[in-house]
Coordinates of N, CA and C in Angstrom, one line a residue:
X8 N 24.1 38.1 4.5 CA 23.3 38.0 3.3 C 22.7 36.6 3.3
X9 N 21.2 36.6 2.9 CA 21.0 35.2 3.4 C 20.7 34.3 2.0
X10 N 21.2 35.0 1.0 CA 21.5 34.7 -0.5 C 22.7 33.7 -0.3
X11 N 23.8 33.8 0.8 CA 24.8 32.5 1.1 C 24.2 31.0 1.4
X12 N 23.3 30.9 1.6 CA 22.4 29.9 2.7 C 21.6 29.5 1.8
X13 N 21.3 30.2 -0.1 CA 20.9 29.3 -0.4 C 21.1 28.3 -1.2
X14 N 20.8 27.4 -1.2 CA 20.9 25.8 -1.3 C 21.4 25.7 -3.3
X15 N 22.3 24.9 -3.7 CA 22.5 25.3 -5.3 C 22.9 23.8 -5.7
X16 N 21.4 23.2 -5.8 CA 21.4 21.8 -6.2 C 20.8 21.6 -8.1
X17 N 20.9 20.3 -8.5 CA 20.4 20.2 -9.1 C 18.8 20.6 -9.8
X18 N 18.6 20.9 -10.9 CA 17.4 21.3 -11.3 C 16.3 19.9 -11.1
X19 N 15.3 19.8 -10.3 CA 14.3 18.7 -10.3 C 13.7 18.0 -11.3
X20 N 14.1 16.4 -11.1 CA 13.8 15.6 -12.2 C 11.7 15.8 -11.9
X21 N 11.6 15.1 -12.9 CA 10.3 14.8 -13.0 C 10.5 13.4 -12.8
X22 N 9.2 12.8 -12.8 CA 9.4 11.5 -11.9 C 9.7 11.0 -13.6
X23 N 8.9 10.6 -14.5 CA 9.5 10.2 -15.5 C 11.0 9.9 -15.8
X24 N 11.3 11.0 -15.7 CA 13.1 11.0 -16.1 C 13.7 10.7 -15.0
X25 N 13.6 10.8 -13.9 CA 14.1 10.1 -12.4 C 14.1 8.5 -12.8
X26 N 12.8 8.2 -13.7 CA 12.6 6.5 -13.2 C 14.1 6.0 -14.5
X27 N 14.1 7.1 -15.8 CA 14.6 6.8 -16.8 C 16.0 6.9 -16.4
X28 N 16.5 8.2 -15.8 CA 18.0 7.8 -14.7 C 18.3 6.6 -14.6
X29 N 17.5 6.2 -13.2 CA 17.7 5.1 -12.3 C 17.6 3.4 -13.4
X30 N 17.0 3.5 -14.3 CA 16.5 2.2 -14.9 C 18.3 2.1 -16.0
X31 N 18.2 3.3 -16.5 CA 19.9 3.1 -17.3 C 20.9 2.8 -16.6
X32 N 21.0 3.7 -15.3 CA 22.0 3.2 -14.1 C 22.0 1.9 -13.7
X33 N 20.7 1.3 -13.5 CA 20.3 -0.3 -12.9 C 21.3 -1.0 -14.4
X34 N 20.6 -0.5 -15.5 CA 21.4 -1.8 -16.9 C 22.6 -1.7 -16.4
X35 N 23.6 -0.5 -16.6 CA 24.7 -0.2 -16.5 C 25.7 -1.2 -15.8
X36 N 25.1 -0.7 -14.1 CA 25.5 -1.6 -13.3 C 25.6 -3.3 -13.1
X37 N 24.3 -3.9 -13.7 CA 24.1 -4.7 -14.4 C 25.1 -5.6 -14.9
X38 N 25.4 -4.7 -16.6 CA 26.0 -5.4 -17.3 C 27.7 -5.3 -16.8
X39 N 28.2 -4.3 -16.0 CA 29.6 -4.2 -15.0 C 29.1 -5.6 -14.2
X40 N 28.3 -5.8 -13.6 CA 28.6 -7.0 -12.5 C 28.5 -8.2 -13.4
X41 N 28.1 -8.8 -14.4 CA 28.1 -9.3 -15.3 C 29.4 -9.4 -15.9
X42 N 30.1 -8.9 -16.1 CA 31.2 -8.4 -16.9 C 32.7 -9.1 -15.4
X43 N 32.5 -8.6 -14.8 CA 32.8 -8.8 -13.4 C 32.7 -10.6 -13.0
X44 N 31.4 -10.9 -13.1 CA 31.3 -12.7 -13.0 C 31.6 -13.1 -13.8
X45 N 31.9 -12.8 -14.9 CA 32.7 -13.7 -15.9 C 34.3 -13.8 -16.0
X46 N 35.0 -12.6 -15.5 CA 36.1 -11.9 -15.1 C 36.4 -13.5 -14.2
X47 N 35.4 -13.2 -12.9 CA 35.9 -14.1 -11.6 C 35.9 -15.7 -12.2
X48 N 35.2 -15.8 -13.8 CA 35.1 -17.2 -13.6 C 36.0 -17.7 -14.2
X49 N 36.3 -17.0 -15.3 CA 37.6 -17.1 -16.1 C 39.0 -17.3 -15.5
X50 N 39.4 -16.4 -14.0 CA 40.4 -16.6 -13.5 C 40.2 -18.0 -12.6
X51 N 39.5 -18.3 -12.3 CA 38.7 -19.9 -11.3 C 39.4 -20.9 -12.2
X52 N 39.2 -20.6 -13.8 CA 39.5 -22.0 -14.1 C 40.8 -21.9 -14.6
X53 N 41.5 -20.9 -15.0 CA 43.2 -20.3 -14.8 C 44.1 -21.3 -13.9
X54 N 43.2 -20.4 -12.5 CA 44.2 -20.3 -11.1 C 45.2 -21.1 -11.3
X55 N 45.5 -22.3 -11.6 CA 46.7 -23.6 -11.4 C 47.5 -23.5 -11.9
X56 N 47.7 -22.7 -13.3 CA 48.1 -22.5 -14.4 C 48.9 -21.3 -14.1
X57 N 48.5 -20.3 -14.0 CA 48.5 -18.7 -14.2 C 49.0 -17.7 -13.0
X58 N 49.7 -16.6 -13.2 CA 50.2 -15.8 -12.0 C 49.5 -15.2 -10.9
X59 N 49.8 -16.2 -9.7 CA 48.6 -15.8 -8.5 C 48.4 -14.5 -7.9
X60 N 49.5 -13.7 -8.5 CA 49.8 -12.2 -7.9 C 48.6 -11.3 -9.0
X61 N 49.1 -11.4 -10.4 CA 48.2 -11.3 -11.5 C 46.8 -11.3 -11.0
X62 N 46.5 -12.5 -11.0 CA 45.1 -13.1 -10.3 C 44.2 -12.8 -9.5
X63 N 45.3 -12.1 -8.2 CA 44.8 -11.9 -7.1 C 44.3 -10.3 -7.2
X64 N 45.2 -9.7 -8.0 CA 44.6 -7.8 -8.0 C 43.3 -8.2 -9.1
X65 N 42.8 -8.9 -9.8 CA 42.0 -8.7 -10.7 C 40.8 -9.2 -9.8
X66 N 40.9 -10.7 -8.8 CA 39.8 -10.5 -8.1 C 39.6 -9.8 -7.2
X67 N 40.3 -9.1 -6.7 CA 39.9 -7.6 -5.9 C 39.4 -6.6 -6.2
X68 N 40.3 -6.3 -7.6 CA 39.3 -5.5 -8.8 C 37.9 -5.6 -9.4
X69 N 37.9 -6.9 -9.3 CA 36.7 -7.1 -9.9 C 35.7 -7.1 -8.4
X70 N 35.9 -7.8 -7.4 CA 34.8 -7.3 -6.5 C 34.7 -6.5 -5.9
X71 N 35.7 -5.4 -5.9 CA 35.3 -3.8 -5.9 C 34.5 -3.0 -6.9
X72 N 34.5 -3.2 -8.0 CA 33.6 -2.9 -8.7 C 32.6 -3.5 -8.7
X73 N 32.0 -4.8 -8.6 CA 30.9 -5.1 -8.2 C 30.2 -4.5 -7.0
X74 N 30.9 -4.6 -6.3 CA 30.3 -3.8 -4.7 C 29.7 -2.1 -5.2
X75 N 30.9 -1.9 -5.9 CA 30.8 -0.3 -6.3 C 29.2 -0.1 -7.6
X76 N 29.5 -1.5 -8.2 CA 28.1 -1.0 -8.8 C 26.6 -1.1 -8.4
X77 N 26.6 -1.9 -7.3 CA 25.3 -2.6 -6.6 C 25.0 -1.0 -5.7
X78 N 26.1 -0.8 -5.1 CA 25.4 0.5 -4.7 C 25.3 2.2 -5.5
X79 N 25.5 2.3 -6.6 CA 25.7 3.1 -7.7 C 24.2 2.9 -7.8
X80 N 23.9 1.4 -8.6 CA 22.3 1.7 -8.9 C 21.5 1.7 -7.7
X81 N 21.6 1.4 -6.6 CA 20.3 1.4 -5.5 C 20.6 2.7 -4.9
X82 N 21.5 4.3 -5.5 CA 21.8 5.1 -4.6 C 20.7 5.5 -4.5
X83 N 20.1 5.8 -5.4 CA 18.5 6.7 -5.7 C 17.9 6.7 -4.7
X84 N 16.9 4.9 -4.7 CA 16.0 4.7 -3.3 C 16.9 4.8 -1.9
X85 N 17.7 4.9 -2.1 CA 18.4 4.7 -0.6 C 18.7 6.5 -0.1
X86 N 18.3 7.2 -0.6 CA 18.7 8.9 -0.2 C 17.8 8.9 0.9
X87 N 17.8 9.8 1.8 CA 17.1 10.1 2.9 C 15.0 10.3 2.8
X88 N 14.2 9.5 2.6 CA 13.2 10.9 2.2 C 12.9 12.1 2.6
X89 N 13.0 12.3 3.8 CA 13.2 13.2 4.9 C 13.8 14.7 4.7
X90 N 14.7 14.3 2.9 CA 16.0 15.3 3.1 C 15.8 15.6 1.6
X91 N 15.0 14.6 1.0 CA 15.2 14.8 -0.6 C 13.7 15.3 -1.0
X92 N 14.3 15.4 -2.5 CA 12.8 15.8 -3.4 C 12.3 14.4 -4.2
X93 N 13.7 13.6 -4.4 CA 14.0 12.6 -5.2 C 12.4 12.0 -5.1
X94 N 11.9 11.4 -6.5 CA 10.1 10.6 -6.3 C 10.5 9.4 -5.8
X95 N 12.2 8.5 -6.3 CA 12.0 7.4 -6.0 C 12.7 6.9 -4.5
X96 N 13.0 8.0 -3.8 CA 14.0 7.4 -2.3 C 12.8 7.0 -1.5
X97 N 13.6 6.1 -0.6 CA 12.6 5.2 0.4 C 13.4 4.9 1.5
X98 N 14.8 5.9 1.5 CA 15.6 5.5 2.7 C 15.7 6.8 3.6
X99 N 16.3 6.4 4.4 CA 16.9 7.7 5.8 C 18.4 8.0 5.5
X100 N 18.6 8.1 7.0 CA 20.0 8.7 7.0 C 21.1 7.8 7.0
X101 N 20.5 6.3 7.6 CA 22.1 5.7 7.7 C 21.2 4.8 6.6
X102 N 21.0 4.6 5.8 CA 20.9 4.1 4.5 C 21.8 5.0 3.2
X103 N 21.3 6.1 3.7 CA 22.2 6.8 3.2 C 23.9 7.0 3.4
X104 N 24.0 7.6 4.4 CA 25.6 7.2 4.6 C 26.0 6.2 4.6
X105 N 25.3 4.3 4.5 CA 26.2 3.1 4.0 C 26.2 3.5 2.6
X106 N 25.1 4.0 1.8 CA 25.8 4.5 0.3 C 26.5 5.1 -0.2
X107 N 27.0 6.6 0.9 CA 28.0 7.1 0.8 C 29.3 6.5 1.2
X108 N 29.0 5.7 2.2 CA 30.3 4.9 2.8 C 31.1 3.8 1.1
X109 N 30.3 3.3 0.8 CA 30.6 2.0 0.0 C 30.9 2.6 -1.7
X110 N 30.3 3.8 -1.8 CA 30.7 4.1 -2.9 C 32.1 5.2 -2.6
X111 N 32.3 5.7 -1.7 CA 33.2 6.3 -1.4 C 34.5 5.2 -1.4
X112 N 34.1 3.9 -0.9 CA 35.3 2.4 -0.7 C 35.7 2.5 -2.0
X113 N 34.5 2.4 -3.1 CA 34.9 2.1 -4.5 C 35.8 2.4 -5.3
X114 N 36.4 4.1 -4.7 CA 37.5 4.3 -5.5 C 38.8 3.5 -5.2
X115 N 38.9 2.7 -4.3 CA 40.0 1.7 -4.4 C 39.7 1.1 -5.8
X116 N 38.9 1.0 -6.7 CA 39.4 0.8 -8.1 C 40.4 1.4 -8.6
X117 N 40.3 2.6 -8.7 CA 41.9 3.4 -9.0 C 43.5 2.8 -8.8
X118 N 42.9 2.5 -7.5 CA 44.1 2.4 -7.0 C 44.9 0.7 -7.4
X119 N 43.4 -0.1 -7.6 CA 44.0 -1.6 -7.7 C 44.3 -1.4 -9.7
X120 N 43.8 -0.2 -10.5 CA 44.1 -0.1 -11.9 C 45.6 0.5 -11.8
X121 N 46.2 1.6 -11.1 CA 47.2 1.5 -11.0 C 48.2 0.4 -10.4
X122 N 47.4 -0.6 -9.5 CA 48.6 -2.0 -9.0 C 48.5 -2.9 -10.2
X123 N 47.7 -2.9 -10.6 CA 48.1 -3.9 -12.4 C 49.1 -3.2 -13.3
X124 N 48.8 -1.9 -13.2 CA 49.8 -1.2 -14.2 C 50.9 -1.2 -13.7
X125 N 51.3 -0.8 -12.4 CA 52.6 -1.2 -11.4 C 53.1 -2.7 -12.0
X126 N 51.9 -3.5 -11.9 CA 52.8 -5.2 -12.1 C 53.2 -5.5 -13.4
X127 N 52.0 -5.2 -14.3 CA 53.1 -5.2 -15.9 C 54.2 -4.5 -15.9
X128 N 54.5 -3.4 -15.2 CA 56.0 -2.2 -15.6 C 56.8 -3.4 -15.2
X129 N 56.5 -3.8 -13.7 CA 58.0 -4.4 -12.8 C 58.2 -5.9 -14.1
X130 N 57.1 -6.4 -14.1 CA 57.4 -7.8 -14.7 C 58.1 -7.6 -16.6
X131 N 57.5 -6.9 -17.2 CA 58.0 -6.5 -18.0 C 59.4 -5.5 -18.6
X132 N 59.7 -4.3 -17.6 CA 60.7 -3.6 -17.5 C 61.8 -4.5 -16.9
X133 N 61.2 -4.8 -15.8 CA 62.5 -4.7 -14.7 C 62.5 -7.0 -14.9
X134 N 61.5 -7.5 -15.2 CA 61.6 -8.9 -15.1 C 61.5 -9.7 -13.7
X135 N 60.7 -9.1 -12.8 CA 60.6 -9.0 -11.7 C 60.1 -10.6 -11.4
X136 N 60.2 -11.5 -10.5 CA 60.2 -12.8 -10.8 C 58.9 -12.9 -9.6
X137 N 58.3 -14.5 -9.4 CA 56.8 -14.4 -8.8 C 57.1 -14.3 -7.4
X138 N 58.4 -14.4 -6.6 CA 58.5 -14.4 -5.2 C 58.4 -12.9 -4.6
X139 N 59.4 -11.9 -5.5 CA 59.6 -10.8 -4.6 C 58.2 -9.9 -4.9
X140 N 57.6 -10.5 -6.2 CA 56.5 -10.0 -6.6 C 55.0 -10.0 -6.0
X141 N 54.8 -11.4 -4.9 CA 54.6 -11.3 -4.2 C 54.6 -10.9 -2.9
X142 N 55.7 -10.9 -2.7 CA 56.2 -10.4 -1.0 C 55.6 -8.7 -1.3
X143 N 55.9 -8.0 -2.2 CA 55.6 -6.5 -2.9 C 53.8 -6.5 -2.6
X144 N 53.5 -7.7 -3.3 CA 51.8 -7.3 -3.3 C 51.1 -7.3 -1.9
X145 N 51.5 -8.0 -0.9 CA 51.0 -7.8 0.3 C 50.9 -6.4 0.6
X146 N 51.9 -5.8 0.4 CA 51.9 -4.2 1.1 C 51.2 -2.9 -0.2
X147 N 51.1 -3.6 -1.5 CA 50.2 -3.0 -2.4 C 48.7 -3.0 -1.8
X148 N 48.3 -4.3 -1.4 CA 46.9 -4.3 -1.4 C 46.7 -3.4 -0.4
X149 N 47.7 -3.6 0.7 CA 47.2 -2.9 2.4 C 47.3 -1.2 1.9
X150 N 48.3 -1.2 1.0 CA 48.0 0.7 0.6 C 46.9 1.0 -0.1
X151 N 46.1 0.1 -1.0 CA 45.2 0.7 -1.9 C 43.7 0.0 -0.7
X152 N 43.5 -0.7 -0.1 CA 42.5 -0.2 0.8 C 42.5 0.4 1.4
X153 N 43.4 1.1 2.2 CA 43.5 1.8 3.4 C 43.2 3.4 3.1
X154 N 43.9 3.2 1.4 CA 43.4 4.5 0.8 C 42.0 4.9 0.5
X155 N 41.4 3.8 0.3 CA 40.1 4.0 0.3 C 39.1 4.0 1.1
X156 N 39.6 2.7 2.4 CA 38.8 3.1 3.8 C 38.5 3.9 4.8
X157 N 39.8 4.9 4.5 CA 40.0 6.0 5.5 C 39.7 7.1 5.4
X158 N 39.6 7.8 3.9 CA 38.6 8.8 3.9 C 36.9 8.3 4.1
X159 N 36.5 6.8 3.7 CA 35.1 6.3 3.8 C 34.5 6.6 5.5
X160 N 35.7 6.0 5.8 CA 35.4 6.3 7.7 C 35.6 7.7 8.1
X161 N 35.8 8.5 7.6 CA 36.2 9.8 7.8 C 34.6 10.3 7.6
X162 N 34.3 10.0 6.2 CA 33.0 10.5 6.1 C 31.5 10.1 7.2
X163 N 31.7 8.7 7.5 CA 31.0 8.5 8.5 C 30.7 8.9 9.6
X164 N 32.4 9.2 10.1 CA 32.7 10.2 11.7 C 32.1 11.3 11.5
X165 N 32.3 12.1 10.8 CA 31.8 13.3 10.1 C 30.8 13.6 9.8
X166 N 29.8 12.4 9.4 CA 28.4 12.8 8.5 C 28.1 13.8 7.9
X167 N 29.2 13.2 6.4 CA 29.6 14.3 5.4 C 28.7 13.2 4.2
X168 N 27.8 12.1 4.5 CA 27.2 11.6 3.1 C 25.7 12.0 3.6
X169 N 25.6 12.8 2.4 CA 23.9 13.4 2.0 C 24.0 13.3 0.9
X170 N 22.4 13.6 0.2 CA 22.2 13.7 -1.2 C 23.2 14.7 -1.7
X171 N 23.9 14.1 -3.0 CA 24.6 15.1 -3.6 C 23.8 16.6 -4.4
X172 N 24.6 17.1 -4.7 CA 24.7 18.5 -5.0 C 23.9 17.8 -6.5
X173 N 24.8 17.6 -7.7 CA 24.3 17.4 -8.9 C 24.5 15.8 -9.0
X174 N 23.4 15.5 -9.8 CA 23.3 13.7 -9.4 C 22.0 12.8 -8.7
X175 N 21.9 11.6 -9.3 CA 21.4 11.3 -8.1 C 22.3 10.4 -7.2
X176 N 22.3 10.6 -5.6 CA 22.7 9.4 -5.1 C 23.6 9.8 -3.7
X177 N 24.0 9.8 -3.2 CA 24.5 10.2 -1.5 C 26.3 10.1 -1.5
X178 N 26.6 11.1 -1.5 CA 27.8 11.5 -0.8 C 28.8 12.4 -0.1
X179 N 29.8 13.0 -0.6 CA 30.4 14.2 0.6 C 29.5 15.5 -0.2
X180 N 28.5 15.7 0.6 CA 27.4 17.2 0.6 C 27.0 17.6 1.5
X181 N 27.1 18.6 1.5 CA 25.9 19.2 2.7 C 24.3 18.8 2.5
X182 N 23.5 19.1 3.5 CA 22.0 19.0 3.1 C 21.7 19.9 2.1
X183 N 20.7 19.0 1.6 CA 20.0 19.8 0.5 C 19.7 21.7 1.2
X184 N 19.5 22.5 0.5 CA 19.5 23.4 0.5 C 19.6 24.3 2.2
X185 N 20.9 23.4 2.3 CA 21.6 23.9 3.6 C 23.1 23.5 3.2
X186 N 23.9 24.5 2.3 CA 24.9 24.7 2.3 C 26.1 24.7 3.1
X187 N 27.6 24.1 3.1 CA 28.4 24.7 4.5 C 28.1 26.5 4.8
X188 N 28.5 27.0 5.9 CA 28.8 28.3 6.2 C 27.2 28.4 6.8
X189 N 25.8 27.7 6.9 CA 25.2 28.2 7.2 C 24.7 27.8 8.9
X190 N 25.7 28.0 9.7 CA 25.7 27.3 10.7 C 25.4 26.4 11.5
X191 N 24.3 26.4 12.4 CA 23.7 25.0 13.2 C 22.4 24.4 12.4
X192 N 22.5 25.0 11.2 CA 20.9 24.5 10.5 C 21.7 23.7 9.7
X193 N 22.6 23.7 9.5 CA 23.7 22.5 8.3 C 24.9 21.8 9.1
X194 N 24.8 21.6 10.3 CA 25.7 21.1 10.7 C 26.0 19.3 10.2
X195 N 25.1 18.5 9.9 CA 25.5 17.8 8.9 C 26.1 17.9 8.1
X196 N 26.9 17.3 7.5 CA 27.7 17.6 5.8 C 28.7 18.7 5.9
X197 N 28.9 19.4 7.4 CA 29.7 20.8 6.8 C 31.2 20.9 7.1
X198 N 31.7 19.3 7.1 CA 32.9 19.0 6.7 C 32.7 18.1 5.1
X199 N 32.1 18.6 4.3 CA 32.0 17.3 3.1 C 33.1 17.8 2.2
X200 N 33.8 19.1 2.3 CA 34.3 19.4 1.9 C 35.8 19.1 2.0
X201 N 36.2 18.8 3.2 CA 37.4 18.5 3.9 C 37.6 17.1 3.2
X202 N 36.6 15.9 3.5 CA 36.2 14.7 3.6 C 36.6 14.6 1.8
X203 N 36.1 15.5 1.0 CA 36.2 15.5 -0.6 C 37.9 15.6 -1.0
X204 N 37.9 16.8 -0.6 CA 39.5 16.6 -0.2 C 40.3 15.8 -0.3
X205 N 40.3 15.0 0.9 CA 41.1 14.0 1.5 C 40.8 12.8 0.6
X206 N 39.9 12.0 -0.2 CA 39.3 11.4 -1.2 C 40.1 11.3 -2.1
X207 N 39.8 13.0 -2.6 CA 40.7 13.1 -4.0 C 42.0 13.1 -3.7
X208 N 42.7 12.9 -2.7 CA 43.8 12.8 -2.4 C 44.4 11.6 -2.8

């Protein structure tokens, strides 16, 4: 049935509301990196004072989110034109998959909001003191990037980042109106599913 093969994307913006998207997303992002440099400046003039372990997941935090929002707003222009409808993209394919790559990195935010929450329990519950608390954070950080770089590289090996389904902006999808299951015409993206998976893992 060739009703499987067809494509079940988003309904098409008009350029208007494309630009109106992209311009709220650009503030958004914005006022996060903003939010973010004042974060970084605040702990700068701390540091001497204040818990380096503390310190150290919030600057990570915080420039994972920065990273994560610089490519959030530029996902738009950076989708393939080749592959999209989108009025405002002006990129290809590996413009696209570094957008997929980096915002896919981004959910290491999760994981560094769970290592703060981790560090208030120990320090608060248990009274956990700054040596062993340290020695602990080294093997925190190497678990929450790793969690995040290895499905990113996954997606790359793969070339599971295309224009998403609903949204604008590039990640684990198949091509536009080349769904998985429709063989060698979608052979891009037709692990994005696996790659999504492993993500939300």
């Amino acid at each position: 049935d060739s009703s499987n093969c067809e494509g079940q994307t988003m309904a098409p913006l008009s350029r208007d509301q494309e630009v109106l998207v992209v311009t709220v997303s650009i503030m958004a992002s914005l006022m996060a990196i903003c939010g973010d440099v004042i974060l970084i400046y605040a702990i700068r003039k701390r540091w001497a004072k204040g818990d380096k372990t503390y310190y150290r997941i919030l600057l990570f935090l915080s420039a994972i989110d920065m990273l994560n929002a610089f490519w959030y707003a530029s996902s738009t222009v950076l989708m393939p034109v080749e592959y999209t409808s989108r009025h405002l993209a002006v990129g290809n394919v590996a413009s696209c998959a570094a957008s997929g790559f980096f915002i896919s990195f981004g959910t290491a935010i999760y994981s560094y909001n769970a290592m703060l929450s981790l560090f208030f329990f120990l320090k608060i519950r248990y009274g956990m003191k700054k040596r062993p608390m340290a020695r602990l954070e080294i093997y925190l950080h190497a678990a929450a990037l790793m969690a995040a770089l290895a499905p990113a590289m996954l997606g790359l090996v793969l070339e599971t980042y295309n224009e998403m389904d609903v949204g604008l902006g590039c990640w684990n999808a198949g091509l536009p109106n080349s769904p998985e299951g429709c063989g060698d015409t979608c052979i891009r993206g037709s692990q994005a599913r696996l790659v999504g998976y492993v993500t939300a893992v």
